[in-house]
Amino acid sequence: MAENEKDKDEAKKTAKQLADEQEKLEILARAGHVKGEQLFVGTTGDVERENELRQFALGTIEDPEKKFDVYYKGIGRLLLAHLPKGLQNKAARNYIYEEKNTYLTRGKRIKKDGTRGADGRMGYIADAEEMLKVIMDWIMDNGTMVDLYNKLRELNVSKGYGTRQF
Amino acid sequence: MDENQFLNEFYKMLAPVDAWQGQATSIKAIFEARLAQHGITQNQAEKLLNMQKRTLDGILDGSAKRIDVINLLKLGQFLGLETNHLIKLFLSDMPADMIGELEDAKKKAYILANFDIKNLAKAGFLKTKTDFEEIEQRILKFFGLRTIFDYTQQQIIPAFSKTKKNESALMREFWVRSAYAHFERLKNPNIYIRSQLVDLLGKIRPYTMNVASGLRIVSQALYNIGVTVIYQQHLDNTSVRGATFVIEEKPCIVLTDLNKNYATVWFALLHELHHVLYDYDEIQQNIFHLTGEPDLFLLQEDKADEFARSYLLPDDRAKFIYKYINNQLLVGNFAKENQIHASFIYNFYCWDMKAAGKGDYWAKFNNLIRSADLKLALKDINIDPFDKERVEDTVLYLKENIFNI
């Protein structure tokens, strides 16, 4: 009898523990998805948020050094490190670079004569940061080269940037 | 003859040969009764005791400023009184100023036994190490006590045993009592409902990026759902990183600036919130729980750390970004993407590398870890309680400026 009750206690305990674990996972998952400050705490909090907005707006004003960093130290370095190397992969790499450059130039495709009429390095910082994020996500998801291509292609399509004409 | 035997022999000598049987109202009354009993004069008694008249009179009428112990014991023998009985009678006749002196000595001994004067002065709580009058006043005023002895009167804190306390235990006790006093006077009017905390917990992370007011906003939001968070400076000789109290059914959290590190403060907050959610009953029984000190109640410290860790930087994400730890741009973007302050990543990296025996990177990334200005983060909630004259002053400030009540 006592044995039985003990067992029941154990079972109850583990059930509670399981529920706790489950709840914890849910909290962590929600924390992973939350974007931006969402707590409402009255007037003082709002004032601060306005300031932050202004700061954020100012932060996106073009900055040559930052642009250089995002393009070379960010996008460039990551692609170099994570795309397959070697001559045999050069064509595939170029597909990806093309999608990237199209996005960064807001839809300028490379022409048959090899000119584009725009330079990815000179695009908007906001675009470059978005690109960097896509690449980082791709690496974290352990994606293949095709995955990255599809992602970039989708991104371009969603913005209405056309396909290559040749 | 060892020391104990010697003392025993001595105590035997003190036992009266001819014990006093009658009523004992005062030393003088018994003395006169003895004189009558033996049919001797005071003069004879003086000779018998080998005492001067002035000395004897001084004891009998309580006029002597200082009394020789041997003389008192000799008289005790003549009166037939046990030593403690003799002292009791003697004290009841004692003049008021002598009682005052005794009380003063007791107060000082109490202060020495319950406060670590040296370290409290170092922490800026005390301005003097020698003026006990001032020290007493400071403590009385700060805690709002009637007498200094009330400091330990409140039996709120079961974990502090009455056995001899070392310096760090004294500082820890002071820290806990101070925190408790603040919570008690703050009296958070909001009702704590657990599900609201679960809900709010999901939204805290982005505020870590807001160094200037993130901690304050989160503290306000927690206050509104019945969880009181205050900051109390870390005291030397203690290694408390944070603490959770349960007072009147409401969770109360104290954060410290141990290691003077921005990430540590947030980590401590999440660690304590885990305790609130999953160790509430245990803490309620014990009233409080200190993090960073040896675990007194065997709470799930590992789990609380693990939770705080997964909350701020899950393992798989850490693994990714550690590879690019030297690329400030990537770390910065990654941090923004994950809604945490970049200093957390460097902090976790150094910690993990050290733990895995892969090297000590603290010095290398020190500047980046310190890039979050802790002083700025604590500016609004850094009330520096030990700087204020009274606990009430701090509480008033908090109520007006932070909790908006």
PDB file of N, CA and C in Angstrom, chain A residues 59-126:
ATOM      1  N   GLY A  59      19.911  56.018 -37.469  1.00  0.00           N
ATOM      2  CA  GLY A  59      20.902  54.970 -37.626  1.00  0.00           C
ATOM      3  C   GLY A  59      20.954  54.438 -39.049  1.00  0.00           C
ATOM      4  N   THR A  60      19.845  54.576 -39.808  1.00  0.00           N
ATOM      5  CA  THR A  60      19.843  54.004 -41.148  1.00  0.00           C
ATOM      6  C   THR A  60      20.373  54.972 -42.200  1.00  0.00           C
ATOM      7  N   ILE A  61      20.664  56.198 -41.766  1.00  0.00           N
ATOM      8  CA  ILE A  61      21.245  57.134 -42.727  1.00  0.00           C
ATOM      9  C   ILE A  61      22.573  56.560 -43.197  1.00  0.00           C
ATOM     10  N   GLU A  62      22.808  56.666 -44.482  1.00  0.00           N
ATOM     11  CA  GLU A  62      23.973  55.998 -45.089  1.00  0.00           C
ATOM     12  C   GLU A  62      25.281  56.362 -44.394  1.00  0.00           C
ATOM     13  N   ASP A  63      26.132  55.374 -44.325  1.00  0.00           N
ATOM     14  CA  ASP A  63      27.387  55.523 -43.609  1.00  0.00           C
ATOM     15  C   ASP A  63      28.412  54.665 -44.349  1.00  0.00           C
ATOM     16  N   PRO A  64      29.353  55.298 -45.049  1.00  0.00           N
ATOM     17  CA  PRO A  64      30.263  54.566 -45.932  1.00  0.00           C
ATOM     18  C   PRO A  64      30.997  53.430 -45.230  1.00  0.00           C
ATOM     19  N   GLU A  65      31.437  53.707 -44.003  1.00  0.00           N
ATOM     20  CA  GLU A  65      32.214  52.696 -43.307  1.00  0.00           C
ATOM     21  C   GLU A  65      31.346  51.486 -42.994  1.00  0.00           C
ATOM     22  N   LYS A  66      30.125  51.772 -42.548  1.00  0.00           N
ATOM     23  CA  LYS A  66      29.228  50.686 -42.189  1.00  0.00           C
ATOM     24  C   LYS A  66      28.870  49.873 -43.435  1.00  0.00           C
ATOM     25  N   LYS A  67      28.658  50.587 -44.507  1.00  0.00           N
ATOM     26  CA  LYS A  67      28.292  49.919 -45.745  1.00  0.00           C
ATOM     27  C   LYS A  67      29.415  48.976 -46.177  1.00  0.00           C
ATOM     28  N   PHE A  68      30.626  49.478 -46.085  1.00  0.00           N
ATOM     29  CA  PHE A  68      31.789  48.669 -46.431  1.00  0.00           C
ATOM     30  C   PHE A  68      31.834  47.403 -45.575  1.00  0.00           C
ATOM     31  N   ASP A  69      31.629  47.611 -44.256  1.00  0.00           N
ATOM     32  CA  ASP A  69      31.679  46.478 -43.319  1.00  0.00           C
ATOM     33  C   ASP A  69      30.632  45.433 -43.659  1.00  0.00           C
ATOM     34  N   VAL A  70      29.391  45.902 -43.873  1.00  0.00           N
ATOM     35  CA  VAL A  70      28.311  44.943 -44.114  1.00  0.00           C
ATOM     36  C   VAL A  70      28.580  44.175 -45.405  1.00  0.00           C
ATOM     37  N   TYR A  71      29.058  44.895 -46.418  1.00  0.00           N
ATOM     38  CA  TYR A  71      29.247  44.230 -47.703  1.00  0.00           C
ATOM     39  C   TYR A  71      30.426  43.266 -47.686  1.00  0.00           C
ATOM     40  N   TYR A  72      31.578  43.754 -47.243  1.00  0.00           N
ATOM     41  CA  TYR A  72      32.776  42.903 -47.321  1.00  0.00           C
ATOM     42  C   TYR A  72      32.942  41.965 -46.130  1.00  0.00           C
ATOM     43  N   LYS A  73      32.885  42.555 -44.900  1.00  0.00           N
ATOM     44  CA  LYS A  73      33.126  41.724 -43.727  1.00  0.00           C
ATOM     45  C   LYS A  73      31.947  40.809 -43.437  1.00  0.00           C
ATOM     46  N   GLY A  74      30.762  41.237 -43.877  1.00  0.00           N
ATOM     47  CA  GLY A  74      29.576  40.435 -43.615  1.00  0.00           C
ATOM     48  C   GLY A  74      29.258  39.504 -44.774  1.00  0.00           C
ATOM     49  N   ILE A  75      28.516  40.034 -45.723  1.00  0.00           N
ATOM     50  CA  ILE A  75      28.017  39.219 -46.834  1.00  0.00           C
ATOM     51  C   ILE A  75      29.142  38.499 -47.567  1.00  0.00           C
ATOM     52  N   GLY A  76      30.156  39.269 -47.964  1.00  0.00           N
ATOM     53  CA  GLY A  76      31.238  38.699 -48.758  1.00  0.00           C
ATOM     54  C   GLY A  76      31.949  37.567 -48.029  1.00  0.00           C
ATOM     55  N   ARG A  77      32.323  37.831 -46.800  1.00  0.00           N
ATOM     56  CA  ARG A  77      33.107  36.843 -46.071  1.00  0.00           C
ATOM     57  C   ARG A  77      32.304  35.567 -45.821  1.00  0.00           C
ATOM     58  N   LEU A  78      31.033  35.739 -45.485  1.00  0.00           N
ATOM     59  CA  LEU A  78      30.200  34.566 -45.196  1.00  0.00           C
ATOM     60  C   LEU A  78      30.014  33.697 -46.439  1.00  0.00           C
ATOM     61  N   LEU A  79      29.742  34.368 -47.573  1.00  0.00           N
ATOM     62  CA  LEU A  79      29.532  33.596 -48.794  1.00  0.00           C
ATOM     63  C   LEU A  79      30.814  32.864 -49.181  1.00  0.00           C
ATOM     64  N   LEU A  80      31.910  33.578 -49.037  1.00  0.00           N
ATOM     65  CA  LEU A  80      33.197  32.984 -49.390  1.00  0.00           C
ATOM     66  C   LEU A  80      33.458  31.732 -48.536  1.00  0.00           C
ATOM     67  N   ALA A  81      33.082  31.821 -47.281  1.00  0.00           N
ATOM     68  CA  ALA A  81      33.393  30.715 -46.364  1.00  0.00           C
ATOM     69  C   ALA A  81      32.428  29.553 -46.525  1.00  0.00           C
ATOM     70  N   HIS A  82      31.180  29.844 -46.944  1.00  0.00           N
ATOM     71  CA  HIS A  82      30.172  28.794 -46.892  1.00  0.00           C
ATOM     72  C   HIS A  82      29.721  28.245 -48.238  1.00  0.00           C
ATOM     73  N   LEU A  83      30.054  28.944 -49.326  1.00  0.00           N
ATOM     74  CA  LEU A  83      29.711  28.377 -50.627  1.00  0.00           C
ATOM     75  C   LEU A  83      30.801  27.376 -51.022  1.00  0.00           C
ATOM     76  N   PRO A  84      30.416  26.338 -51.755  1.00  0.00           N
ATOM     77  CA  PRO A  84      31.392  25.323 -52.149  1.00  0.00           C
ATOM     78  C   PRO A  84      32.512  25.959 -52.973  1.00  0.00           C
ATOM     79  N   LYS A  85      33.721  25.466 -52.719  1.00  0.00           N
ATOM     80  CA  LYS A  85      34.853  26.071 -53.419  1.00  0.00           C
ATOM     81  C   LYS A  85      35.169  25.298 -54.710  1.00  0.00           C
ATOM     82  N   GLY A  86      36.115  25.822 -55.444  1.00  0.00           N
ATOM     83  CA  GLY A  86      36.590  25.099 -56.618  1.00  0.00           C
ATOM     84  C   GLY A  86      35.966  25.566 -57.917  1.00  0.00           C
ATOM     85  N   LEU A  87      36.702  25.262 -58.994  1.00  0.00           N
ATOM     86  CA  LEU A  87      36.281  25.687 -60.325  1.00  0.00           C
ATOM     87  C   LEU A  87      34.955  25.042 -60.727  1.00  0.00           C
ATOM     88  N   GLN A  88      34.797  23.762 -60.331  1.00  0.00           N
ATOM     89  CA  GLN A  88      33.595  23.045 -60.753  1.00  0.00           C
ATOM     90  C   GLN A  88      32.313  23.660 -60.196  1.00  0.00           C
ATOM     91  N   ASN A  89      32.449  24.466 -59.144  1.00  0.00           N
ATOM     92  CA  ASN A  89      31.257  25.079 -58.551  1.00  0.00           C
ATOM     93  C   ASN A  89      31.081  26.537 -58.948  1.00  0.00           C
ATOM     94  N   LYS A  90      31.969  27.001 -59.810  1.00  0.00           N
ATOM     95  CA  LYS A  90      31.973  28.432 -60.107  1.00  0.00           C
ATOM     96  C   LYS A  90      30.635  28.886 -60.707  1.00  0.00           C
ATOM     97  N   ALA A  91      30.096  28.094 -61.615  1.00  0.00           N
ATOM     98  CA  ALA A  91      28.857  28.477 -62.284  1.00  0.00           C
ATOM     99  C   ALA A  91      27.728  28.592 -61.271  1.00  0.00           C
ATOM    100  N   ALA A  92      27.662  27.609 -60.364  1.00  0.00           N
ATOM    101  CA  ALA A  92      26.604  27.628 -59.351  1.00  0.00           C
ATOM    102  C   ALA A  92      26.761  28.842 -58.452  1.00  0.00           C
ATOM    103  N   ARG A  93      28.002  29.125 -58.063  1.00  0.00           N
ATOM    104  CA  ARG A  93      28.249  30.291 -57.199  1.00  0.00           C
ATOM    105  C   ARG A  93      27.772  31.558 -57.898  1.00  0.00           C
ATOM    106  N   ASN A  94      28.039  31.626 -59.199  1.00  0.00           N
ATOM    107  CA  ASN A  94      27.654  32.838 -59.919  1.00  0.00           C
ATOM    108  C   ASN A  94      26.145  33.069 -59.912  1.00  0.00           C
ATOM    109  N   TYR A  95      25.370  31.979 -59.944  1.00  0.00           N
ATOM    110  CA  TYR A  95      23.912  32.131 -59.868  1.00  0.00           C
ATOM    111  C   TYR A  95      23.530  32.846 -58.583  1.00  0.00           C
ATOM    112  N   ILE A  96      24.174  32.417 -57.525  1.00  0.00           N
ATOM    113  CA  ILE A  96      23.844  33.014 -56.235  1.00  0.00           C
ATOM    114  C   ILE A  96      24.306  34.466 -56.160  1.00  0.00           C
ATOM    115  N   TYR A  97      25.522  34.725 -56.626  1.00  0.00           N
ATOM    116  CA  TYR A  97      26.009  36.105 -56.624  1.00  0.00           C
ATOM    117  C   TYR A  97      25.102  37.003 -57.460  1.00  0.00           C
ATOM    118  N   GLU A  98      24.592  36.457 -58.521  1.00  0.00           N
ATOM    119  CA  GLU A  98      23.724  37.244 -59.381  1.00  0.00           C
ATOM    120  C   GLU A  98      22.440  37.636 -58.637  1.00  0.00           C
ATOM    121  N   GLU A  99      21.842  36.653 -57.955  1.00  0.00           N
ATOM    122  CA  GLU A  99      20.604  36.963 -57.206  1.00  0.00           C
ATOM    123  C   GLU A  99      20.902  37.996 -56.130  1.00  0.00           C
ATOM    124  N   LYS A 100      22.048  37.814 -55.479  1.00  0.00           N
ATOM    125  CA  LYS A 100      22.438  38.747 -54.418  1.00  0.00           C
ATOM    126  C   LYS A 100      22.566  40.156 -54.988  1.00  0.00           C
ATOM    127  N   ASN A 101      23.301  40.282 -56.076  1.00  0.00           N
ATOM    128  CA  ASN A 101      23.535  41.608 -56.645  1.00  0.00           C
ATOM    129  C   ASN A 101      22.257  42.233 -57.179  1.00  0.00           C
ATOM    130  N   THR A 102      21.378  41.389 -57.696  1.00  0.00           N
ATOM    131  CA  THR A 102      20.101  41.917 -58.159  1.00  0.00           C
ATOM    132  C   THR A 102      19.332  42.536 -56.998  1.00  0.00           C
ATOM    133  N   TYR A 103      19.349  41.834 -55.887  1.00  0.00           N
ATOM    134  CA  TYR A 103      18.622  42.346 -54.723  1.00  0.00           C
ATOM    135  C   TYR A 103      19.239  43.653 -54.236  1.00  0.00           C
ATOM    136  N   LEU A 104      20.558  43.661 -54.156  1.00  0.00           N
ATOM    137  CA  LEU A 104      21.243  44.840 -53.613  1.00  0.00           C
ATOM    138  C   LEU A 104      21.124  46.062 -54.533  1.00  0.00           C
ATOM    139  N   THR A 105      20.908  45.808 -55.839  1.00  0.00           N
ATOM    140  CA  THR A 105      20.736  46.942 -56.753  1.00  0.00           C
ATOM    141  C   THR A 105      19.270  47.204 -57.041  1.00  0.00           C
ATOM    142  N   ARG A 106      18.439  46.589 -56.259  1.00  0.00           N
ATOM    143  CA  ARG A 106      16.989  46.753 -56.372  1.00  0.00           C
ATOM    144  C   ARG A 106      16.485  46.409 -57.781  1.00  0.00           C
ATOM    145  N   GLY A 107      16.881  45.247 -58.239  1.00  0.00           N
ATOM    146  CA  GLY A 107      16.278  44.726 -59.471  1.00  0.00           C
ATOM    147  C   GLY A 107      17.066  44.893 -60.746  1.00  0.00           C
ATOM    148  N   LYS A 108      18.289  45.425 -60.629  1.00  0.00           N
ATOM    149  CA  LYS A 108      19.092  45.563 -61.862  1.00  0.00           C
ATOM    150  C   LYS A 108      19.741  44.211 -62.190  1.00  0.00           C
ATOM    151  N   ARG A 109      19.340  43.648 -63.365  1.00  0.00           N
ATOM    152  CA  ARG A 109      19.927  42.377 -63.783  1.00  0.00           C
ATOM    153  C   ARG A 109      21.166  42.623 -64.614  1.00  0.00           C
ATOM    154  N   ILE A 110      22.036  41.643 -64.609  1.00  0.00           N
ATOM    155  CA  ILE A 110      23.219  41.794 -65.459  1.00  0.00           C
ATOM    156  C   ILE A 110      22.790  41.616 -66.921  1.00  0.00           C
ATOM    157  N   LYS A 111      23.389  42.438 -67.802  1.00  0.00           N
ATOM    158  CA  LYS A 111      22.981  42.360 -69.203  1.00  0.00           C
ATOM    159  C   LYS A 111      23.943  41.477 -69.977  1.00  0.00           C
ATOM    160  N   LYS A 112      23.552  41.206 -71.215  1.00  0.00           N
ATOM    161  CA  LYS A 112      24.368  40.298 -72.030  1.00  0.00           C
ATOM    162  C   LYS A 112      25.807  40.777 -72.172  1.00  0.00           C
ATOM    163  N   ASP A 113      25.932  42.099 -72.226  1.00  0.00           N
ATOM    164  CA  ASP A 113      27.278  42.636 -72.417  1.00  0.00           C
ATOM    165  C   ASP A 113      28.077  42.662 -71.110  1.00  0.00           C
ATOM    166  N   GLY A 114      27.488  42.113 -70.076  1.00  0.00           N
ATOM    167  CA  GLY A 114      28.227  42.023 -68.817  1.00  0.00           C
ATOM    168  C   GLY A 114      28.108  43.265 -67.947  1.00  0.00           C
ATOM    169  N   THR A 115      27.329  44.246 -68.376  1.00  0.00           N
ATOM    170  CA  THR A 115      27.132  45.416 -67.506  1.00  0.00           C
ATOM    171  C   THR A 115      25.797  45.295 -66.806  1.00  0.00           C
ATOM    172  N   ARG A 116      25.714  46.010 -65.681  1.00  0.00           N
ATOM    173  CA  ARG A 116      24.482  45.955 -64.909  1.00  0.00           C
ATOM    174  C   ARG A 116      23.868  47.353 -64.819  1.00  0.00           C
ATOM    175  N   GLY A 117      24.727  48.339 -64.824  1.00  0.00           N
ATOM    176  CA  GLY A 117      24.236  49.702 -64.689  1.00  0.00           C
ATOM    177  C   GLY A 117      24.002  50.076 -63.232  1.00  0.00           C
ATOM    178  N   ALA A 118      24.480  49.245 -62.334  1.00  0.00           N
ATOM    179  CA  ALA A 118      24.376  49.538 -60.901  1.00  0.00           C
ATOM    180  C   ALA A 118      25.370  48.637 -60.191  1.00  0.00           C
ATOM    181  N   ASP A 119      25.698  49.010 -58.955  1.00  0.00           N
ATOM    182  CA  ASP A 119      26.704  48.266 -58.211  1.00  0.00           C
ATOM    183  C   ASP A 119      26.153  47.850 -56.847  1.00  0.00           C
ATOM    184  N   GLY A 120      26.175  46.546 -56.587  1.00  0.00           N
ATOM    185  CA  GLY A 120      25.646  46.035 -55.311  1.00  0.00           C
ATOM    186  C   GLY A 120      26.289  46.679 -54.098  1.00  0.00           C
ATOM    187  N   ARG A 121      27.553  47.034 -54.222  1.00  0.00           N
ATOM    188  CA  ARG A 121      28.256  47.629 -53.093  1.00  0.00           C
ATOM    189  C   ARG A 121      27.734  49.019 -52.780  1.00  0.00           C
ATOM    190  N   MET A 122      27.022  49.602 -53.725  1.00  0.00           N
ATOM    191  CA  MET A 122      26.554  50.977 -53.543  1.00  0.00           C
ATOM    192  C   MET A 122      25.067  51.052 -53.231  1.00  0.00           C
ATOM    193  N   GLY A 123      24.468  49.925 -52.936  1.00  0.00           N
ATOM    194  CA  GLY A 123      23.038  49.917 -52.628  1.00  0.00           C
ATOM    195  C   GLY A 123      22.741  50.504 -51.253  1.00  0.00           C
ATOM    196  N   TYR A 124      21.542  50.255 -50.770  1.00  0.00           N
ATOM    197  CA  TYR A 124      21.134  50.766 -49.474  1.00  0.00           C
ATOM    198  C   TYR A 124      21.649  49.852 -48.356  1.00  0.00           C
ATOM    199  N   ILE A 125      21.990  50.467 -47.227  1.00  0.00           N
ATOM    200  CA  ILE A 125      22.453  49.682 -46.076  1.00  0.00           C
ATOM    201  C   ILE A 125      21.359  48.731 -45.604  1.00  0.00           C
ATOM    202  N   ALA A 126      20.115  49.234 -45.577  1.00  0.00           N
ATOM    203  CA  ALA A 126      19.009  48.405 -45.095  1.00  0.00           C
ATOM    204  C   ALA A 126      18.907  47.125 -45.921  1.00  0.00           C
TER     205      ALA A 126
END
